[in-house]
Coordinates of N, CA and C in Angstrom, one line a residue:
Chain A
E1 N 112.6 110.9 197.0 CA 113.5 111.2 195.9 C 114.5 112.2 196.4
A2 N 115.8 111.9 196.1 CA 116.9 112.8 196.5 C 116.8 114.1 195.6
D3 N 116.9 115.2 196.3 CA 116.8 116.4 195.5 C 117.3 117.6 196.3
I4 N 117.4 118.8 195.7 CA 117.8 120.0 196.4 C 116.7 121.1 196.0
Y5 N 116.2 121.7 197.1 CA 115.1 122.6 196.9 C 115.4 124.0 197.4
Q6 N 114.8 125.0 196.7 CA 115.0 126.4 197.1 C 113.7 127.1 197.1
T7 N 113.5 127.9 198.1 CA 112.3 128.7 198.2 C 112.6 130.0 198.8
P8 N 111.9 131.1 198.3 CA 111.0 131.1 197.2 C 111.7 131.0 195.9
R9 N 110.9 130.7 194.8 CA 111.5 130.7 193.5 C 111.7 132.2 193.0
Y10 N 110.7 133.0 193.3 CA 110.8 134.4 193.0 C 110.4 135.3 194.2
L11 N 111.1 136.4 194.3 CA 110.8 137.3 195.4 C 111.0 138.7 195.0
V12 N 110.0 139.5 195.2 CA 110.1 141.0 194.9 C 109.9 141.7 196.2
I13 N 110.8 142.5 196.7 CA 110.7 143.0 198.0 C 111.3 144.5 198.0
G14 N 110.9 145.2 199.0 CA 111.3 146.6 199.1 C 112.6 146.8 199.8
T15 N 113.3 147.9 199.5 CA 114.6 148.2 200.1 C 114.5 148.2 201.7
G16 N 115.5 147.7 202.3 CA 115.5 147.7 203.8 C 114.9 146.5 204.5
K17 N 114.2 145.6 203.7 CA 113.6 144.5 204.3 C 114.6 143.4 204.6
K18 N 114.4 142.6 205.6 CA 115.2 141.4 205.9 C 114.6 140.2 205.1
I19 N 115.5 139.5 204.5 CA 115.0 138.3 203.7 C 115.9 137.1 204.0
T20 N 115.2 135.9 203.9 CA 116.0 134.7 204.0 C 115.6 133.8 202.9
L21 N 116.6 133.3 202.2 CA 116.4 132.4 201.1 C 116.7 131.0 201.6
E22 N 115.8 130.1 201.4 CA 115.9 128.8 201.9 C 116.5 127.8 200.9
C23 N 117.3 126.9 201.4 CA 117.9 125.8 200.6 C 117.9 124.5 201.4
S24 N 117.4 123.5 200.9 CA 117.4 122.2 201.6 C 117.7 121.1 200.6
Q25 N 118.5 120.1 201.0 CA 118.8 119.0 200.2 C 118.6 117.7 201.0
T26 N 118.2 116.7 200.2 CA 117.8 115.4 200.8 C 118.8 114.3 200.5
M27 N 120.0 114.7 200.1 CA 121.0 113.7 199.6 C 122.0 113.4 200.7
G28 N 121.9 114.1 201.8 CA 122.9 113.8 202.9 C 124.3 114.4 202.6
H29 N 124.4 115.3 201.6 CA 125.7 115.9 201.3 C 126.2 116.8 202.4
D30 N 127.5 116.7 202.6 CA 128.2 117.5 203.6 C 128.4 118.9 203.1
K31 N 128.8 119.0 201.8 CA 129.2 120.3 201.3 C 128.0 121.0 200.6
M32 N 127.9 122.3 201.0 CA 126.8 123.1 200.3 C 127.4 124.4 199.9
Y33 N 126.8 125.0 198.9 CA 127.3 126.2 198.3 C 126.2 127.2 197.9
W34 N 126.5 128.5 197.9 CA 125.6 129.5 197.4 C 126.4 130.3 196.3
Y35 N 125.7 130.4 195.1 CA 126.2 131.1 194.0 C 125.3 132.3 193.7
Q36 N 125.9 133.4 193.2 CA 125.1 134.5 192.7 C 125.3 134.6 191.2
Q37 N 124.2 134.8 190.5 CA 124.3 134.9 189.0 C 123.4 136.1 188.5
D38 N 124.1 137.0 188.0 CA 123.4 138.2 187.3 C 123.0 137.7 185.9
P39 N 121.9 138.4 185.4 CA 121.4 137.9 184.1 C 122.4 137.9 183.0
G40 N 122.5 136.7 182.3 CA 123.4 136.5 181.2 C 124.8 136.4 181.6
M41 N 125.1 136.2 182.9 CA 126.5 136.2 183.4 C 126.8 134.8 184.0
E42 N 128.1 134.6 184.3 CA 128.4 133.4 185.0 C 128.1 133.4 186.4
L43 N 128.2 132.2 187.1 CA 128.0 132.1 188.5 C 129.2 132.5 189.3
H44 N 129.0 133.1 190.4 CA 130.1 133.4 191.3 C 129.8 132.8 192.7
L45 N 130.7 132.2 193.3 CA 130.5 131.6 194.6 C 130.6 132.7 195.7
I46 N 129.5 132.7 196.6 CA 129.5 133.7 197.6 C 129.6 133.1 199.0
H47 N 129.2 131.9 199.2 CA 129.3 131.2 200.5 C 129.4 129.7 200.2
Y48 N 130.1 129.0 201.2 CA 130.1 127.5 201.1 C 130.3 127.0 202.6
S49 N 130.0 125.7 202.7 CA 130.0 125.0 204.0 C 130.5 123.6 203.8
Y50 N 131.4 123.2 204.7 CA 131.9 121.9 204.7 C 131.0 120.9 205.4
G51 N 130.2 121.4 206.3 CA 129.3 120.6 207.1 C 128.7 121.4 208.2
V52 N 128.0 120.8 209.1 CA 127.3 121.5 210.2 C 128.3 122.4 211.0
N53 N 127.8 123.6 211.2 CA 128.6 124.6 211.9 C 129.8 125.2 211.2
S54 N 129.9 124.8 209.9 CA 131.0 125.3 209.1 C 130.4 126.3 208.0
T55 N 130.9 127.5 208.0 CA 130.6 128.4 206.9 C 131.8 129.2 206.5
E56 N 131.9 129.5 205.2 CA 133.1 130.2 204.7 C 132.6 131.2 203.6
K57 N 133.3 132.3 203.4 CA 133.0 133.2 202.4 C 133.6 132.7 201.1
G58 N 132.9 133.0 200.0 CA 133.4 132.6 198.7 C 134.2 133.7 198.0
D59 N 134.3 133.6 196.7 CA 135.2 134.5 195.9 C 134.6 135.9 195.8
L60 N 133.3 135.9 195.7 CA 132.6 137.2 195.4 C 132.1 137.7 196.8
S61 N 132.5 139.0 197.1 CA 132.1 139.5 198.3 C 130.6 139.7 198.3
S62 N 130.0 139.4 199.4 CA 128.5 139.5 199.5 C 128.1 140.0 200.9
E63 N 127.1 140.8 201.0 CA 126.6 141.3 202.3 C 125.7 140.3 203.0
S64 N 125.4 139.2 202.3 CA 124.6 138.2 202.9 C 125.4 137.3 203.9
T65 N 124.6 136.6 204.7 CA 125.2 135.7 205.7 C 124.5 134.3 205.5
V66 N 125.2 133.3 206.0 CA 124.6 132.0 205.9 C 124.8 131.3 207.3
S67 N 124.0 130.2 207.5 CA 124.2 129.3 208.6 C 124.0 127.9 208.2
R68 N 124.6 127.0 209.0 CA 124.5 125.6 208.7 C 124.3 124.8 210.1
I69 N 123.1 124.8 210.5 CA 122.8 124.2 211.8 C 122.4 122.7 211.6
R70 N 121.9 122.4 210.4 CA 121.6 121.0 210.1 C 122.2 120.7 208.8
T71 N 122.5 119.5 208.6 CA 123.2 119.0 207.4 C 122.4 119.4 206.1
E72 N 121.1 119.2 206.2 CA 120.3 119.4 205.0 C 119.9 120.8 204.7
H73 N 120.2 121.8 205.6 CA 119.6 123.1 205.5 C 120.7 124.1 205.5
F74 N 120.7 125.1 204.5 CA 121.7 126.1 204.3 C 121.1 127.4 203.9
P75 N 120.4 128.1 204.8 CA 119.7 129.3 204.4 C 120.7 130.5 204.3
L76 N 120.3 131.4 203.4 CA 121.1 132.7 203.2 C 120.2 133.8 203.6
T77 N 120.8 134.8 204.3 CA 120.0 135.9 204.9 C 120.6 137.2 204.5
L78 N 119.8 138.1 204.1 CA 120.1 139.5 203.8 C 119.4 140.4 204.9
E79 N 120.2 141.0 205.8 CA 119.6 141.8 206.9 C 118.8 143.0 206.4
S80 N 119.3 143.6 205.3 CA 118.7 144.8 204.8 C 118.9 144.9 203.3
A81 N 117.8 144.4 202.6 CA 118.0 144.3 201.1 C 118.1 145.6 200.4
R82 N 118.9 145.6 199.4 CA 119.1 146.8 198.6 C 119.0 146.5 197.1
P83 N 118.7 147.4 196.2 CA 118.6 147.1 194.8 C 119.8 146.4 194.2
S84 N 121.0 146.7 194.8 CA 122.2 146.1 194.3 C 122.2 144.6 194.6
H85 N 121.3 144.1 195.4 CA 121.2 142.7 195.7 C 120.3 141.9 194.7
T86 N 119.7 142.7 193.8 CA 118.9 142.0 192.8 C 119.7 141.1 191.9
S87 N 119.4 139.8 191.9 CA 120.1 138.8 191.2 C 119.4 137.5 191.3
Q88 N 120.0 136.4 190.7 CA 119.6 135.1 191.0 C 120.6 134.4 191.9
Y89 N 120.0 133.7 192.9 CA 120.8 133.0 193.9 C 120.6 131.5 193.7
L90 N 121.7 130.7 193.5 CA 121.6 129.3 193.3 C 122.3 128.6 194.4
C91 N 121.7 127.6 194.9 CA 122.2 126.7 196.0 C 122.7 125.4 195.4
A92 N 123.7 124.8 195.9 CA 124.2 123.5 195.4 C 124.8 122.7 196.5
S93 N 124.9 121.4 196.3 CA 125.5 120.5 197.3 C 126.3 119.5 196.6
S94 N 127.3 118.9 197.4 CA 128.1 117.8 196.8 C 128.5 116.9 198.0
E95 N 129.0 115.8 197.6 CA 129.5 114.8 198.6 C 130.9 115.4 199.1
W96 N 131.2 115.0 200.3 CA 132.5 115.3 200.8 C 133.6 114.3 200.2
G97 N 134.7 114.9 199.9 CA 135.8 114.0 199.4 C 136.7 114.8 198.5
L98 N 137.9 114.3 198.3 CA 138.9 115.1 197.6 C 138.9 114.7 196.1
A99 N 138.0 113.7 195.7 CA 138.0 113.2 194.4 C 137.6 114.4 193.5
G100 N 138.2 114.5 192.4 CA 137.9 115.7 191.5 C 136.6 115.7 190.8
G101 N 136.0 114.5 190.8 CA 134.8 114.4 190.0 C 133.5 114.6 190.8
N102 N 133.6 115.0 192.0 CA 132.4 115.1 192.8 C 131.5 116.2 192.2
E103 N 130.4 115.7 191.8 CA 129.4 116.6 191.1 C 128.7 117.5 192.1
Q104 N 128.4 118.7 191.7 CA 127.6 119.6 192.5 C 126.2 119.5 191.9
F105 N 125.2 119.3 192.8 CA 123.8 119.3 192.4 C 123.2 120.7 192.7
F106 N 122.5 121.3 191.7 CA 122.0 122.6 191.9 C 120.5 122.6 192.1
G107 N 120.1 123.6 192.9 CA 118.6 123.8 193.1 C 118.2 124.7 191.9
P108 N 116.8 125.0 191.8 CA 116.3 125.7 190.7 C 116.6 127.2 190.8
G109 N 117.1 127.7 192.0 CA 117.4 129.1 192.1 C 116.3 129.9 192.7
T110 N 116.7 131.1 193.2 CA 115.7 132.1 193.7 C 116.1 133.4 192.9
R111 N 115.1 133.9 192.2 CA 115.3 135.2 191.5 C 114.8 136.3 192.4
L112 N 115.7 137.1 192.9 CA 115.4 138.2 193.9 C 115.4 139.5 193.1
T113 N 114.4 140.3 193.4 CA 114.3 141.7 192.9 C 114.0 142.6 194.1
V114 N 114.9 143.6 194.3 CA 114.8 144.5 195.3 C 114.4 145.9 194.7
L115 N 113.3 146.4 195.1 CA 112.8 147.7 194.5 C 113.3 148.9 195.3
Chain B
A1 N 146.1 129.9 189.3 CA 144.7 129.8 189.5 C 144.0 129.2 188.3
Q2 N 143.0 128.5 188.6 CA 142.2 127.9 187.5 C 141.2 128.9 186.9
S3 N 141.0 128.7 185.6 CA 140.0 129.5 184.9 C 139.5 128.8 183.7
V4 N 138.3 129.2 183.2 CA 137.9 128.7 181.9 C 137.4 129.9 181.1
T5 N 137.5 129.8 179.8 CA 137.1 130.8 178.9 C 136.2 130.1 177.8
Q6 N 135.0 130.6 177.7 CA 134.1 130.1 176.7 C 134.2 131.1 175.5
L7 N 134.6 130.6 174.4 CA 135.0 131.4 173.3 C 133.8 132.1 172.5
D8 N 132.6 131.6 172.7 CA 131.5 132.1 172.0 C 130.4 132.5 173.0
S9 N 129.9 133.7 173.0 CA 128.8 134.0 173.9 C 127.4 133.5 173.4
H10 N 127.4 133.3 172.1 CA 126.1 133.0 171.5 C 126.4 132.1 170.2
V11 N 125.7 130.9 170.2 CA 125.9 130.0 169.0 C 124.5 129.7 168.5
S12 N 124.3 129.8 167.2 CA 123.0 129.5 166.6 C 123.2 128.4 165.5
V13 N 122.4 127.4 165.6 CA 122.5 126.3 164.7 C 121.0 125.9 164.2
S14 N 121.0 125.2 163.2 CA 119.7 124.7 162.7 C 119.4 123.3 163.3
E15 N 118.2 123.0 163.5 CA 117.9 121.7 164.1 C 118.4 120.6 163.1
G16 N 119.0 119.6 163.8 CA 119.6 118.5 163.0 C 121.0 118.7 162.5
T17 N 121.6 119.8 162.7 CA 123.0 120.1 162.4 C 123.9 120.0 163.6
P18 N 125.2 119.8 163.4 CA 126.1 119.6 164.6 C 126.2 120.8 165.5
V19 N 126.5 120.6 166.7 CA 126.7 121.6 167.7 C 128.2 121.6 168.2
L20 N 128.8 122.8 168.3 CA 130.1 122.9 168.8 C 130.1 124.1 169.7
L21 N 130.4 123.9 171.0 CA 130.5 124.9 172.0 C 132.0 124.8 172.5
R22 N 132.7 126.0 172.4 CA 134.1 125.9 172.6 C 134.5 126.4 174.0
C23 N 135.5 125.7 174.6 CA 135.9 126.1 176.0 C 137.4 125.8 176.1
N24 N 138.1 126.8 176.5 CA 139.6 126.7 176.9 C 139.7 126.8 178.4
Y25 N 140.7 126.1 178.9 CA 140.9 126.1 180.4 C 142.3 126.5 180.6
S26 N 142.5 127.0 181.9 CA 143.8 127.3 182.4 C 144.0 126.7 183.7
S27 N 145.0 125.8 183.8 CA 145.2 125.1 185.1 C 146.6 124.7 185.2
S28 N 147.2 124.8 186.4 CA 148.6 124.4 186.6 C 148.7 122.9 186.9
Y29 N 147.6 122.2 186.9 CA 147.6 120.8 187.3 C 146.5 120.1 186.4
S30 N 146.4 118.8 186.5 CA 145.4 118.1 185.8 C 144.0 118.5 186.3
P31 N 143.2 119.1 185.5 CA 142.0 119.7 186.0 C 140.8 118.7 186.0
S32 N 139.8 119.0 186.8 CA 138.5 118.4 186.7 C 137.6 119.4 185.9
L33 N 137.0 119.0 184.8 CA 136.2 119.9 184.0 C 134.8 119.3 183.8
F34 N 133.9 120.2 183.7 CA 132.5 119.9 183.6 C 131.8 120.8 182.6
W35 N 130.7 120.3 182.0 CA 129.8 121.1 181.3 C 128.4 121.0 182.0
Y36 N 127.9 122.2 182.3 CA 126.5 122.2 182.8 C 125.6 122.9 181.8
V37 N 124.3 122.6 181.9 CA 123.3 123.3 181.0 C 122.3 123.9 181.9
Q38 N 121.8 125.1 181.5 CA 120.8 125.8 182.3 C 119.6 126.2 181.4
H39 N 118.5 125.5 181.5 CA 117.3 125.9 180.8 C 116.6 127.1 181.5
P40 N 115.9 127.9 180.8 CA 115.2 129.1 181.4 C 114.4 128.7 182.6
N41 N 114.7 129.4 183.7 CA 113.9 129.3 184.9 C 114.1 127.9 185.6
K42 N 115.2 127.2 185.2 CA 115.6 125.9 185.8 C 117.0 126.0 186.4
G43 N 117.2 125.0 187.3 CA 118.6 124.9 187.9 C 119.6 124.4 186.9
L44 N 120.8 124.3 187.3 CA 121.9 123.8 186.4 C 121.8 122.3 186.4
Q45 N 122.1 121.7 185.3 CA 122.1 120.2 185.2 C 123.5 119.8 184.6
L46 N 124.1 118.8 185.2 CA 125.4 118.3 184.7 C 125.2 117.6 183.4
L47 N 125.9 118.0 182.4 CA 125.9 117.2 181.1 C 127.0 116.1 181.1
L48 N 128.2 116.5 181.6 CA 129.3 115.5 181.6 C 130.4 116.1 182.4
K49 N 131.4 115.2 182.7 CA 132.5 115.6 183.5 C 133.8 114.8 183.1
Y50 N 134.9 115.5 183.2 CA 136.2 114.9 182.9 C 137.0 114.9 184.2
T51 N 137.6 113.7 184.5 CA 138.3 113.6 185.8 C 139.6 112.8 185.5
S52 N 140.3 113.0 184.5 CA 141.6 112.4 184.1 C 141.5 111.0 183.8
A53 N 140.3 110.5 183.4 CA 140.2 109.2 182.9 C 140.2 109.3 181.3
A54 N 139.2 108.7 180.7 CA 139.2 108.8 179.2 C 139.1 110.2 178.7
T55 N 139.8 110.6 177.7 CA 139.8 112.0 177.2 C 138.5 112.3 176.5
L56 N 137.9 111.3 175.9 CA 136.6 111.6 175.3 C 135.5 111.2 176.3
V57 N 134.7 112.2 176.6 CA 133.7 112.0 177.7 C 132.3 112.0 177.1
K58 N 131.5 111.0 177.3 CA 130.1 111.0 176.8 C 129.2 111.5 178.0
G59 N 128.3 112.3 177.6 CA 127.3 112.8 178.6 C 125.9 112.4 178.3
I60 N 125.0 113.2 178.9 CA 123.6 112.9 178.6 C 123.1 113.6 177.4
N61 N 122.0 113.1 176.9 CA 121.3 113.8 175.7 C 122.2 113.8 174.5
G62 N 123.1 112.9 174.3 CA 123.9 112.8 173.1 C 125.1 113.8 173.1
F63 N 125.4 114.5 174.1 CA 126.5 115.4 174.2 C 127.8 114.6 174.5
E64 N 128.9 115.1 174.0 CA 130.2 114.6 174.4 C 131.2 115.7 174.3
A65 N 132.3 115.5 175.0 CA 133.4 116.5 175.0 C 134.7 115.8 175.0
E66 N 135.7 116.4 174.4 CA 137.1 115.8 174.3 C 138.1 116.7 175.1
F67 N 138.8 116.1 176.0 CA 139.8 116.8 176.7 C 141.1 116.8 175.9
K68 N 141.6 118.0 175.5 CA 142.9 118.0 174.7 C 143.9 118.9 175.5
K69 N 144.8 118.2 176.2 CA 145.8 118.9 177.0 C 146.7 119.8 176.2
S70 N 147.1 119.3 175.0 CA 148.0 120.1 174.2 C 147.3 121.4 173.7
E71 N 146.0 121.4 173.6 CA 145.3 122.7 173.2 C 144.6 123.3 174.4
T72 N 144.7 122.8 175.6 CA 144.0 123.2 176.8 C 142.6 123.5 176.4
S73 N 141.9 122.6 175.8 CA 140.5 122.8 175.4 C 139.6 121.6 175.9
F74 N 138.4 121.9 176.0 CA 137.4 121.0 176.4 C 136.1 121.3 175.7
H75 N 136.0 121.2 174.4 CA 134.9 121.6 173.6 C 133.7 120.6 173.7
L76 N 132.5 121.1 173.7 CA 131.3 120.3 173.8 C 130.7 120.1 172.4
T77 N 130.4 118.9 172.1 CA 129.8 118.7 170.8 C 128.6 117.8 170.8
K78 N 127.8 117.9 169.8 CA 126.6 117.0 169.6 C 126.4 116.8 168.1
P79 N 126.2 115.6 167.6 CA 126.1 115.4 166.2 C 124.9 116.1 165.6
S80 N 123.8 116.1 166.3 CA 122.6 116.6 165.7 C 121.8 117.4 166.7
A81 N 121.6 118.7 166.5 CA 120.9 119.5 167.5 C 119.4 119.3 167.5
H82 N 118.8 119.4 168.7 CA 117.4 119.2 168.8 C 116.9 120.6 169.4
M83 N 115.6 120.9 169.1 CA 115.0 122.1 169.6 C 115.2 122.2 171.1
S84 N 115.1 121.1 171.8 CA 115.1 121.1 173.3 C 116.5 121.4 173.8
D85 N 117.5 121.4 172.9 CA 118.9 121.8 173.4 C 119.1 123.2 173.6
A86 N 118.2 124.1 173.1 CA 118.3 125.5 173.3 C 118.4 125.9 174.8
A87 N 119.5 126.4 175.2 CA 119.7 126.7 176.6 C 121.0 127.5 176.8
E88 N 121.4 127.7 178.0 CA 122.7 128.3 178.3 C 123.6 127.2 178.8
Y89 N 124.8 127.2 178.3 CA 125.8 126.1 178.6 C 127.0 126.8 179.3
F90 N 127.4 126.1 180.4 CA 128.6 126.6 181.1 C 129.7 125.6 181.2
C91 N 130.9 126.0 180.8 CA 132.1 125.2 181.0 C 132.6 125.5 182.4
V92 N 133.0 124.5 183.1 CA 133.4 124.7 184.5 C 134.6 123.9 184.9
V93 N 135.5 124.5 185.7 CA 136.6 123.8 186.2 C 136.5 123.8 187.7
R94 N 136.9 122.7 188.3 CA 136.8 122.5 189.8 C 138.1 123.1 190.4
D95 N 137.9 123.9 191.4 CA 139.0 124.5 192.1 C 140.0 123.5 192.7
S96 N 141.3 123.7 192.7 CA 142.2 122.7 193.2 C 142.2 122.6 194.7
S97 N 141.6 123.5 195.4 CA 141.6 123.4 196.9 C 140.5 122.3 197.3
N98 N 140.5 122.0 198.5 CA 139.5 120.9 198.9 C 138.2 121.5 199.2
T99 N 137.9 122.7 198.8 CA 136.6 123.3 199.0 C 135.6 122.6 198.0
G100 N 136.1 122.2 196.9 CA 135.3 121.6 195.9 C 134.5 122.6 195.1
K101 N 134.9 123.9 195.3 CA 134.1 124.9 194.6 C 134.4 124.9 193.1
L102 N 133.4 125.4 192.3 CA 133.5 125.4 190.9 C 133.7 126.8 190.4
I103 N 134.5 126.9 189.3 CA 134.8 128.2 188.7 C 134.1 128.1 187.3
F104 N 133.2 129.0 187.1 CA 132.4 129.0 185.9 C 132.9 129.9 184.8
G105 N 132.7 129.4 183.5 CA 132.9 130.3 182.4 C 131.7 131.2 182.2
Q106 N 131.8 132.1 181.2 CA 130.9 133.1 181.1 C 129.5 132.7 180.5
G107 N 129.5 131.4 180.0 CA 128.3 130.9 179.4 C 128.2 131.1 177.9
T108 N 127.6 130.1 177.2 CA 127.3 130.2 175.8 C 125.8 129.9 175.6
T109 N 125.1 130.9 175.0 CA 123.7 130.7 174.7 C 123.6 129.9 173.4
L110 N 122.9 128.8 173.4 CA 122.7 128.0 172.2 C 121.3 128.2 171.7
Q111 N 121.2 128.7 170.5 CA 119.9 128.9 169.8 C 119.8 127.8 168.8
V112 N 118.6 127.1 168.7 CA 118.4 126.1 167.7 C 117.2 126.5 166.9
K113 N 117.4 126.7 165.6 CA 116.4 127.2 164.7 C 115.7 126.0 164.0
P114 N 114.4 126.1 163.8 CA 113.7 125.0 163.1 C 114.2 124.8 161.7

């Protein structure tokens, strides 16, 4: 079944730790995205990728980094977590194309708490 | 630059009554507009999308939205609310660049009372 997965779903971690949030999709989509969502707020794009070896920064500045070594995998890494990184992180993917209606499919999100 | 404004942060209706969630957009070109729903602890799910075809768009679960260029609006409606409709709803516009990125509104929390 085609889908998009994120792990872990919840993570509570101490300040200074390195963390990686995983995102995988089985739909063969070229484009992938990471959004950050604070409680009760809208989503903000922090990273996106057009395909393998492509990564770009989004609208919201983030200390996180991403990589795209495989089409299906788009992990997000924080080298040194801080309480200000506490948020929900949502991964999405879509087909390549200039058509305006290309839908983005979202994963269930990772809720990160940094103590 | 494109943007969307959701006019209500919170809407409360009784089960079986109509739902109206309001959204205005700003775009210098013909936009692609979406409504997404987010249930607690779940990912976002696409309800419907407008891509310059029919102005009245039907989506899943009985929702529909009408694109009104003269009013720059894309309001979401449903004739009869169900308890399972309680969730957060986001009006979204697709960025005009070829990144395909989405620009989200602030969200509207829909409460459905029995």
